[in-house]
Amino acid sequence: MKIALIGFGASGIGFLLKMKHSDHEIHIFEKAKDIFSTSVSGIRADGKIFISKEMGGDLDIDLEIQEKVVQYYLSKTSCPDNEIEKGDSFANKSLFNEFYKYGFQPVSSKFWHIGTDELKTVLKNIFDEFSTIPNYHFHFNSEVTDIDINDKFHVNTKEQSYKFDKVIIGVGRSGHKLIQKIIKKEPNIIMDNMQVDLGIRFELPNHIVETLNQEMYEFKLKLKTRTGYMARTFCNNPSGFVVTEEYEDFKTVNGHAKRFEKSDNTNFAILVTHQFTEPFNDPVSYGSYIAKLTNILAGKNKVILQTFGNFKESKRTKKLYRVNPTLNNNDYILGDLNLAFPRKTTESILDFIDTLDKVIPGIANPDNLMYGTEVKFYSNKLNNNIIPGLSTIGDCSGWTRSITYATAHGIILAEEILKST
Ligand SMILES: Cc1cc2nc3c(=O)[nH]c(=O)nc-3n(C[C@H](O)[C@H](O)[C@H](O)COP(=O)(O)OP(=O)(O)OC[C@H]3O[C@@H](n4cnc5c(N)ncnc54)[C@H](O)[C@@H]3O)c2cc1C
């Protein structure tokens, strides 16, 4: 069978890994010019890989498969096992109990941190493995612009059109344009999407969270705040760096850490889940507007930086004190996030930080830093049974949000194809 795989990201890697010994002819279309230059995602930046039943996606993925995925990525690093940063969040029961006492829901998971720099080696080693397989044909610089689903299946790039028996789409969140085109042709593939997570990137000196960083590397916590909205920590980066994330017409914030270069600060996101109900059905626009508003206030192409103390008092930040931002100073202005955030978002963030301070004194220091906006969009959940022969895997399917789950999704789909052929 002739199969097109669109996107060479985490889910595509899982798919190719399982298909390695099959007879199927597989063509891989990737819009980037090579394995390194594509849009940012966890497989190209930071690379924290988790094993957890409680986060990472909405699929029920066996711990055994998750363990195999993690071991596969670790086997592609250049460093010995004992040099990989890792953690086991809330394996320490007294820490679990302490957070629980104050209303938090601690999320258990195991982590390994590869680092942005080391990911390049990992990707190169994976590509070297796949590019020697005679049935695998890589097409870089080949953005798929459309797929004809009536004429099974014409896959179109700007230059050429190819015909396939099966199409697997693993284009991640950066491939939303292609997904939108498929949805327009067959709206019934959408199952649901009513959520966006909005918030800030928090940055503080390492020593305040040293115990947590050493004990767990990443601490995942959820809290039902006084607004009734759920808030959570996301993507903790000990000795890390705050960065901006570029969308087509706005900029948000994010964070990452490297294996070798280290800063004096830890950063993590505090995200508030905004869950909408009918008739509103466009959470992506809602999140985008708020992110754009912070850019408008900050001046084109910049984000807002504010101290926690000023955020709490609704005052514009004019001066920083003890914490030095790791974000490049051309990328932010000192400002007031209260001019952009809805009250429910602000109140939820304040409640989260004040409650966290009860367990980790120093979290609510007035000179700790907040950058806005950080946004996590959720793709529409798609149904793979509506267009026979066409399947979505990974984040673009709406069912995964992590390297482990996306890779496992690719593996599971490949297993189904192998069973049925
Ligand atoms: C900044 C950032 C940091 C993250 N950090 C982590 C982390 O540390 N740990 C973690 O578990 N998760 C992390 N994530 C989430 C994680 O990266 C994703 O869940 C995972 O990579 C999803 O895999 P995927 O295959 O669905 O998409 P991706 O890995 O994004 O791959 C999609 C691929 O498709 C290509 N593509 C897109 N459109 C087209 C097209 N039309 N034609 C051809 N090719 C196309 C893209 O160039 C890309 O190579 C992070 C995400 C971001 C944005």
mmCIF file of C-alpha atoms in Angstrom, residues 33-342:
data_model
loop_
_atom_site.group_PDB
_atom_site.id
_atom_site.type_symbol
_atom_site.label_atom_id
_atom_site.label_comp_id
_atom_site.label_asym_id
_atom_site.label_seq_id
_atom_site.Cartn_x
_atom_site.Cartn_y
_atom_site.Cartn_z
ATOM 1 C CA LYS A 33 13.668 22.368 4.806
ATOM 2 C CA ASP A 34 15.337 19.815 7.121
ATOM 3 C CA ILE A 35 14.772 17.997 10.409
ATOM 4 C CA PHE A 36 15.880 20.949 12.574
ATOM 5 C CA SER A 37 14.326 24.031 11.009
ATOM 6 C CA THR A 38 10.644 23.508 11.520
ATOM 7 C CA SER A 39 8.188 25.373 13.767
ATOM 8 C CA VAL A 40 8.862 25.140 17.476
ATOM 9 C CA SER A 41 7.388 22.261 19.422
ATOM 10 C CA GLY A 42 8.573 20.095 22.296
ATOM 11 C CA ILE A 43 10.419 17.815 19.912
ATOM 12 C CA ARG A 44 12.576 20.772 18.835
ATOM 13 C CA ALA A 45 12.629 22.838 22.061
ATOM 14 C CA ASP A 46 13.090 21.739 25.659
ATOM 15 C CA GLY A 47 12.113 18.085 25.227
ATOM 16 C CA LYS A 48 10.688 17.061 28.560
ATOM 17 C CA ILE A 49 9.253 13.598 28.210
ATOM 18 C CA PHE A 50 6.710 12.279 30.671
ATOM 19 C CA ILE A 51 5.117 9.037 31.677
ATOM 20 C CA SER A 52 1.721 9.726 33.194
ATOM 21 C CA LYS A 53 -1.867 8.585 33.112
ATOM 22 C CA GLU A 54 -3.011 11.995 34.365
ATOM 23 C CA MET A 55 -1.767 14.380 31.692
ATOM 24 C CA GLY A 56 -0.420 14.607 28.165
ATOM 25 C CA GLY A 57 -3.587 13.799 26.269
ATOM 26 C CA ASP A 58 -7.075 12.322 26.362
ATOM 27 C CA LEU A 59 -6.198 8.887 25.019
ATOM 28 C CA ASP A 60 -5.925 5.916 27.349
ATOM 29 C CA ILE A 61 -2.286 4.960 26.703
ATOM 30 C CA ASP A 62 -0.770 1.988 28.569
ATOM 31 C CA LEU A 63 2.144 2.831 30.828
ATOM 32 C CA GLU A 64 4.072 0.077 29.042
ATOM 33 C CA ILE A 65 3.787 1.886 25.666
ATOM 34 C CA GLN A 66 4.680 5.204 27.313
ATOM 35 C CA GLU A 67 7.778 3.602 28.868
ATOM 36 C CA LYS A 68 8.838 2.257 25.432
ATOM 37 C CA VAL A 69 8.416 5.709 23.865
ATOM 38 C CA VAL A 70 10.539 7.362 26.555
ATOM 39 C CA GLN A 71 13.252 4.701 26.302
ATOM 40 C CA TYR A 72 13.317 5.143 22.529
ATOM 41 C CA TYR A 73 13.994 8.900 22.773
ATOM 42 C CA LEU A 74 16.537 8.423 25.573
ATOM 43 C CA SER A 75 18.370 5.825 23.486
ATOM 44 C CA LYS A 76 18.879 8.503 20.815
ATOM 45 C CA THR A 77 20.654 10.984 23.127
ATOM 46 C CA SER A 78 24.420 11.204 23.253
ATOM 47 C CA CYS A 79 24.608 11.223 27.038
ATOM 48 C CA PRO A 80 24.876 8.390 29.517
ATOM 49 C CA ASP A 81 21.744 7.495 31.507
ATOM 50 C CA ASN A 82 22.941 9.066 34.730
ATOM 51 C CA GLU A 83 23.483 12.466 33.081
ATOM 52 C CA ILE A 84 19.873 12.946 32.002
ATOM 53 C CA GLU A 85 17.903 15.267 34.275
ATOM 54 C CA LYS A 86 14.888 13.414 35.611
ATOM 55 C CA GLY A 87 12.256 13.422 38.314
ATOM 56 C CA ASP A 88 9.270 11.632 39.751
ATOM 57 C CA SER A 89 6.671 14.170 40.749
ATOM 58 C CA PHE A 90 4.967 13.559 44.056
ATOM 59 C CA ALA A 91 6.611 10.201 44.667
ATOM 60 C CA ASN A 92 7.505 11.972 47.938
ATOM 61 C CA LYS A 93 4.308 11.487 49.964
ATOM 62 C CA SER A 94 4.986 14.254 52.485
ATOM 63 C CA LEU A 95 5.190 16.816 49.643
ATOM 64 C CA PHE A 96 2.012 15.364 48.147
ATOM 65 C CA ASN A 97 0.234 15.701 51.494
ATOM 66 C CA GLU A 98 1.436 19.260 52.038
ATOM 67 C CA PHE A 99 0.041 20.458 48.677
ATOM 68 C CA TYR A 100 -3.126 18.439 49.127
ATOM 69 C CA LYS A 101 -3.766 20.105 52.509
ATOM 70 C CA TYR A 102 -4.022 23.515 50.818
ATOM 71 C CA GLY A 103 -6.482 22.380 48.160
ATOM 72 C CA PHE A 104 -4.087 21.438 45.339
ATOM 73 C CA GLN A 105 -4.500 18.369 43.232
ATOM 74 C CA PRO A 106 -0.922 17.115 42.692
ATOM 75 C CA VAL A 107 -0.404 15.333 39.349
ATOM 76 C CA SER A 108 1.856 12.268 39.402
ATOM 77 C CA SER A 109 4.269 11.631 36.579
ATOM 78 C CA LYS A 110 7.835 10.635 35.756
ATOM 79 C CA PHE A 111 9.979 13.049 33.702
ATOM 80 C CA TRP A 112 13.164 13.120 31.713
ATOM 81 C CA HIS A 113 14.548 16.396 30.389
ATOM 82 C CA ILE A 114 16.573 16.181 27.167
ATOM 83 C CA GLY A 115 17.186 19.919 26.632
ATOM 84 C CA THR A 116 16.887 22.094 23.513
ATOM 85 C CA ASP A 117 20.558 21.625 22.557
ATOM 86 C CA GLU A 118 20.596 17.824 22.969
ATOM 87 C CA LEU A 119 17.339 17.429 20.978
ATOM 88 C CA LYS A 120 19.290 18.199 17.804
ATOM 89 C CA THR A 121 21.349 15.035 18.322
ATOM 90 C CA VAL A 122 18.219 13.036 19.102
ATOM 91 C CA LEU A 123 16.483 14.174 15.908
ATOM 92 C CA LYS A 124 19.557 13.548 13.819
ATOM 93 C CA ASN A 125 19.917 10.006 15.191
ATOM 94 C CA ILE A 126 16.231 9.283 14.560
ATOM 95 C CA PHE A 127 16.437 10.635 11.030
ATOM 96 C CA ASP A 128 19.613 8.631 10.333
ATOM 97 C CA GLU A 129 17.757 5.483 11.414
ATOM 98 C CA PHE A 130 14.696 6.134 9.220
ATOM 99 C CA SER A 131 16.458 7.481 6.156
ATOM 100 C CA THR A 132 18.208 4.131 5.576
ATOM 101 C CA ILE A 133 14.881 2.281 5.292
ATOM 102 C CA PRO A 134 14.274 1.654 1.556
ATOM 103 C CA ASN A 135 10.452 1.994 1.811
ATOM 104 C CA TYR A 136 10.670 5.414 3.433
ATOM 105 C CA HIS A 137 10.822 8.428 1.108
ATOM 106 C CA PHE A 138 11.376 11.820 2.733
ATOM 107 C CA HIS A 139 10.169 15.018 1.032
ATOM 108 C CA PHE A 140 11.449 18.076 2.912
ATOM 109 C CA ASN A 141 10.459 21.610 1.914
ATOM 110 C CA SER A 142 7.100 20.086 0.996
ATOM 111 C CA GLU A 143 4.221 21.788 2.722
ATOM 112 C CA VAL A 144 1.003 19.957 1.970
ATOM 113 C CA THR A 145 -1.463 22.655 0.990
ATOM 114 C CA ASP A 146 -4.513 20.504 0.340
ATOM 115 C CA ILE A 147 -5.763 16.922 0.181
ATOM 116 C CA ASP A 148 -8.437 15.821 -2.245
ATOM 117 C CA ILE A 149 -10.590 13.471 -0.176
ATOM 118 C CA ASN A 150 -13.043 12.562 -2.943
ATOM 119 C CA ASP A 151 -10.418 11.267 -5.287
ATOM 120 C CA LYS A 152 -8.625 8.861 -2.922
ATOM 121 C CA PHE A 153 -6.235 10.602 -2.076
ATOM 122 C CA HIS A 154 -4.530 13.395 -3.951
ATOM 123 C CA VAL A 155 -1.959 15.056 -1.715
ATOM 124 C CA ASN A 156 -0.981 18.456 -3.054
ATOM 125 C CA THR A 157 2.101 20.544 -2.382
ATOM 126 C CA LYS A 158 2.751 23.838 -4.154
ATOM 127 C CA GLU A 159 4.826 22.047 -6.779
ATOM 128 C CA GLN A 160 3.225 18.658 -7.228
ATOM 129 C CA SER A 161 0.271 16.351 -6.685
ATOM 130 C CA TYR A 162 0.715 12.726 -5.517
ATOM 131 C CA LYS A 163 -1.769 9.861 -5.301
ATOM 132 C CA PHE A 164 -2.027 7.589 -2.217
ATOM 133 C CA ASP A 165 -4.172 4.750 -0.836
ATOM 134 C CA LYS A 166 -3.984 6.103 2.691
ATOM 135 C CA VAL A 167 -3.160 9.450 4.287
ATOM 136 C CA ILE A 168 -1.941 9.978 7.848
ATOM 137 C CA ILE A 169 -1.906 13.591 9.024
ATOM 138 C CA GLY A 170 0.463 14.394 11.911
ATOM 139 C CA VAL A 171 0.957 18.130 11.412
ATOM 140 C CA GLY A 172 0.743 19.200 15.068
ATOM 141 C CA ARG A 173 -0.709 22.548 16.046
ATOM 142 C CA SER A 174 1.364 24.412 13.452
ATOM 143 C CA GLY A 175 -0.543 22.575 10.719
ATOM 144 C CA HIS A 176 -3.953 23.996 11.639
ATOM 145 C CA LYS A 177 -4.480 25.514 8.151
ATOM 146 C CA LEU A 178 -4.456 22.094 6.513
ATOM 147 C CA ILE A 179 -6.744 20.693 9.209
ATOM 148 C CA GLN A 180 -9.170 23.597 8.688
ATOM 149 C CA LYS A 181 -9.351 22.711 4.984
ATOM 150 C CA ILE A 182 -10.220 19.073 5.769
ATOM 151 C CA ILE A 183 -12.847 20.182 8.300
ATOM 152 C CA LYS A 184 -14.428 22.456 5.695
ATOM 153 C CA LYS A 185 -14.756 19.501 3.329
ATOM 154 C CA GLU A 186 -16.084 17.144 6.010
ATOM 155 C CA PRO A 187 -17.390 19.056 9.083
ATOM 156 C CA ASN A 188 -18.612 15.798 10.655
ATOM 157 C CA ILE A 189 -15.071 14.855 11.652
ATOM 158 C CA ILE A 190 -15.201 17.408 14.520
ATOM 159 C CA MET A 191 -16.185 15.901 17.854
ATOM 160 C CA ASP A 192 -15.754 18.914 20.195
ATOM 161 C CA ASN A 193 -13.593 21.845 21.327
ATOM 162 C CA MET A 194 -14.726 24.390 23.892
ATOM 163 C CA GLN A 195 -11.562 25.197 25.856
ATOM 164 C CA VAL A 196 -8.590 27.538 25.925
ATOM 165 C CA ASP A 197 -5.973 27.884 28.690
ATOM 166 C CA LEU A 198 -4.795 31.444 29.361
ATOM 167 C CA GLY A 199 -2.289 32.814 31.799
ATOM 168 C CA ILE A 200 1.259 33.904 32.424
ATOM 169 C CA ARG A 201 4.857 32.668 32.584
ATOM 170 C CA PHE A 202 6.113 33.086 36.158
ATOM 171 C CA GLU A 203 9.830 33.583 36.857
ATOM 172 C CA LEU A 204 11.643 33.570 40.178
ATOM 173 C CA PRO A 205 15.091 32.829 41.606
ATOM 174 C CA ASN A 206 16.059 29.148 41.682
ATOM 175 C CA HIS A 207 16.628 29.071 45.434
ATOM 176 C CA ILE A 208 12.932 29.612 46.221
ATOM 177 C CA VAL A 209 11.913 26.402 44.459
ATOM 178 C CA GLU A 210 15.188 24.524 44.908
ATOM 179 C CA THR A 211 13.679 21.678 46.927
ATOM 180 C CA LEU A 212 10.926 21.100 44.371
ATOM 181 C CA ASN A 213 13.356 21.303 41.457
ATOM 182 C CA GLN A 214 15.687 18.787 43.076
ATOM 183 C CA GLU A 215 12.958 16.491 44.254
ATOM 184 C CA MET A 216 10.808 16.444 41.111
ATOM 185 C CA TYR A 217 12.286 18.671 38.362
ATOM 186 C CA GLU A 218 8.703 19.430 37.295
ATOM 187 C CA PHE A 219 5.852 20.000 39.724
ATOM 188 C CA LYS A 220 2.404 19.684 38.213
ATOM 189 C CA LEU A 221 -0.394 21.072 40.345
ATOM 190 C CA LYS A 222 -4.030 21.929 39.753
ATOM 191 C CA LEU A 223 -6.214 24.120 41.940
ATOM 192 C CA LYS A 224 -9.893 24.947 41.836
ATOM 193 C CA THR A 225 -9.576 28.689 42.484
ATOM 194 C CA ARG A 226 -12.037 31.022 44.178
ATOM 195 C CA THR A 227 -13.551 31.940 40.785
ATOM 196 C CA GLY A 228 -14.502 28.306 40.253
ATOM 197 C CA TYR A 229 -11.984 28.143 37.376
ATOM 198 C CA MET A 230 -9.234 25.524 37.418
ATOM 199 C CA ALA A 231 -5.655 26.819 37.318
ATOM 200 C CA ARG A 232 -2.517 24.729 36.910
ATOM 201 C CA THR A 233 1.241 24.862 36.669
ATOM 202 C CA PHE A 234 2.751 23.851 33.359
ATOM 203 C CA CYS A 235 6.256 23.275 32.009
ATOM 204 C CA ASN A 236 8.610 24.049 34.901
ATOM 205 C CA ASN A 237 12.129 25.001 33.776
ATOM 206 C CA PRO A 238 14.756 24.958 36.522
ATOM 207 C CA SER A 239 17.690 27.250 35.595
ATOM 208 C CA GLY A 240 15.768 27.947 32.396
ATOM 209 C CA PHE A 241 14.936 30.795 30.055
ATOM 210 C CA VAL A 242 11.752 32.639 29.131
ATOM 211 C CA VAL A 243 11.194 32.980 25.384
ATOM 212 C CA THR A 244 8.541 34.385 23.084
ATOM 213 C CA GLU A 245 6.483 32.186 20.783
ATOM 214 C CA GLU A 246 5.594 33.502 17.350
ATOM 215 C CA TYR A 247 2.134 32.931 15.844
ATOM 216 C CA GLU A 248 1.019 34.280 12.476
ATOM 217 C CA ASP A 249 -0.263 37.599 13.824
ATOM 218 C CA PHE A 250 0.631 37.698 17.521
ATOM 219 C CA LYS A 251 3.300 36.761 20.034
ATOM 220 C CA THR A 252 2.975 34.847 23.307
ATOM 221 C CA VAL A 253 5.414 33.681 25.977
ATOM 222 C CA ASN A 254 6.871 30.293 26.749
ATOM 223 C CA GLY A 255 9.863 28.805 28.562
ATOM 224 C CA HIS A 256 12.531 26.179 28.104
ATOM 225 C CA ALA A 257 15.770 24.888 29.601
ATOM 226 C CA LYS A 258 19.006 23.689 28.102
ATOM 227 C CA ARG A 259 21.239 20.804 28.987
ATOM 228 C CA PHE A 260 24.428 22.886 29.245
ATOM 229 C CA GLU A 261 23.677 26.626 29.513
ATOM 230 C CA LYS A 262 21.927 27.455 32.793
ATOM 231 C CA SER A 263 20.355 30.622 34.282
ATOM 232 C CA ASP A 264 19.795 31.612 37.942
ATOM 233 C CA ASN A 265 16.003 31.517 37.553
ATOM 234 C CA THR A 266 13.208 28.972 37.352
ATOM 235 C CA ASN A 267 10.186 29.626 35.157
ATOM 236 C CA PHE A 268 6.840 27.892 34.819
ATOM 237 C CA ALA A 269 3.424 28.739 33.394
ATOM 238 C CA ILE A 270 0.302 29.353 35.448
ATOM 239 C CA LEU A 271 -2.642 28.635 33.173
ATOM 240 C CA VAL A 272 -6.328 29.155 33.811
ATOM 241 C CA THR A 273 -8.750 26.883 31.984
ATOM 242 C CA HIS A 274 -11.554 28.785 30.224
ATOM 243 C CA GLN A 275 -14.285 26.327 29.358
ATOM 244 C CA PHE A 276 -17.095 27.790 27.254
ATOM 245 C CA THR A 277 -20.640 26.695 26.625
ATOM 246 C CA GLU A 278 -23.009 27.220 23.684
ATOM 247 C CA PRO A 279 -23.686 29.399 21.772
ATOM 248 C CA PHE A 280 -20.018 30.519 21.976
ATOM 249 C CA ASN A 281 -17.841 28.157 19.989
ATOM 250 C CA ASP A 282 -14.604 29.927 19.179
ATOM 251 C CA PRO A 283 -12.130 29.569 22.086
ATOM 252 C CA VAL A 284 -9.168 29.978 19.714
ATOM 253 C CA SER A 285 -10.263 33.526 18.801
ATOM 254 C CA TYR A 286 -10.876 34.345 22.462
ATOM 255 C CA GLY A 287 -7.318 33.350 23.439
ATOM 256 C CA SER A 288 -5.813 35.007 20.345
ATOM 257 C CA TYR A 289 -7.560 38.344 21.080
ATOM 258 C CA ILE A 290 -6.183 38.503 24.597
ATOM 259 C CA ALA A 291 -2.675 37.647 23.407
ATOM 260 C CA LYS A 292 -2.995 40.330 20.697
ATOM 261 C CA LEU A 293 -4.166 42.847 23.268
ATOM 262 C CA THR A 294 -0.980 42.339 25.312
ATOM 263 C CA ASN A 295 1.032 42.862 22.092
ATOM 264 C CA ILE A 296 -0.892 46.054 21.274
ATOM 265 C CA LEU A 297 -0.231 47.418 24.766
ATOM 266 C CA ALA A 298 3.435 46.406 24.661
ATOM 267 C CA GLY A 299 4.103 47.809 21.220
ATOM 268 C CA LYS A 300 4.286 45.669 18.137
ATOM 269 C CA ASN A 301 5.898 42.270 18.590
ATOM 270 C CA LYS A 302 6.483 42.547 22.330
ATOM 271 C CA VAL A 303 4.984 40.987 25.422
ATOM 272 C CA ILE A 304 4.297 42.524 28.844
ATOM 273 C CA LEU A 305 6.464 41.974 31.915
ATOM 274 C CA GLN A 306 5.095 42.893 35.333
ATOM 275 C CA THR A 307 6.120 42.131 38.904
ATOM 276 C CA PHE A 308 3.746 40.011 40.938
ATOM 277 C CA GLY A 309 3.356 42.843 43.504
ATOM 278 C CA ASN A 310 2.313 45.344 40.830
ATOM 279 C CA PHE A 311 -0.026 42.824 39.208
ATOM 280 C CA LYS A 312 -1.747 42.338 42.555
ATOM 281 C CA GLU A 313 -2.113 46.085 43.094
ATOM 282 C CA SER A 314 -3.090 46.779 39.482
ATOM 283 C CA LYS A 315 -0.168 49.133 38.942
ATOM 284 C CA ARG A 316 2.050 49.378 35.925
ATOM 285 C CA THR A 317 5.560 48.065 36.641
ATOM 286 C CA LYS A 318 8.183 50.726 36.177
ATOM 287 C CA LYS A 319 11.165 49.152 37.909
ATOM 288 C CA LEU A 320 12.369 45.655 38.711
ATOM 289 C CA TYR A 321 14.119 44.747 41.943
ATOM 290 C CA ARG A 322 16.001 41.516 42.696
ATOM 291 C CA VAL A 323 14.930 39.197 39.867
ATOM 292 C CA ASN A 324 16.649 39.621 36.485
ATOM 293 C CA PRO A 325 14.488 38.617 33.503
ATOM 294 C CA THR A 326 15.913 35.876 31.290
ATOM 295 C CA LEU A 327 13.796 37.027 28.332
ATOM 296 C CA ASN A 328 15.751 39.203 25.926
ATOM 297 C CA ASN A 329 14.986 42.855 26.824
ATOM 298 C CA ASN A 330 14.017 43.689 23.226
ATOM 299 C CA ASP A 331 11.090 41.292 23.551
ATOM 300 C CA TYR A 332 9.168 42.891 26.428
ATOM 301 C CA ILE A 333 8.102 46.162 27.989
ATOM 302 C CA LEU A 334 7.315 46.751 31.647
ATOM 303 C CA GLY A 335 3.548 47.157 31.807
ATOM 304 C CA ASP A 336 0.264 46.136 33.396
ATOM 305 C CA LEU A 337 -1.339 42.805 32.475
ATOM 306 C CA ASN A 338 -4.555 43.925 34.178
ATOM 307 C CA LEU A 339 -5.298 46.025 31.101
ATOM 308 C CA ALA A 340 -5.527 42.869 29.025
ATOM 309 C CA PHE A 341 -6.777 40.061 31.272
ATOM 310 C CA PRO A 342 -10.450 39.470 32.107
#
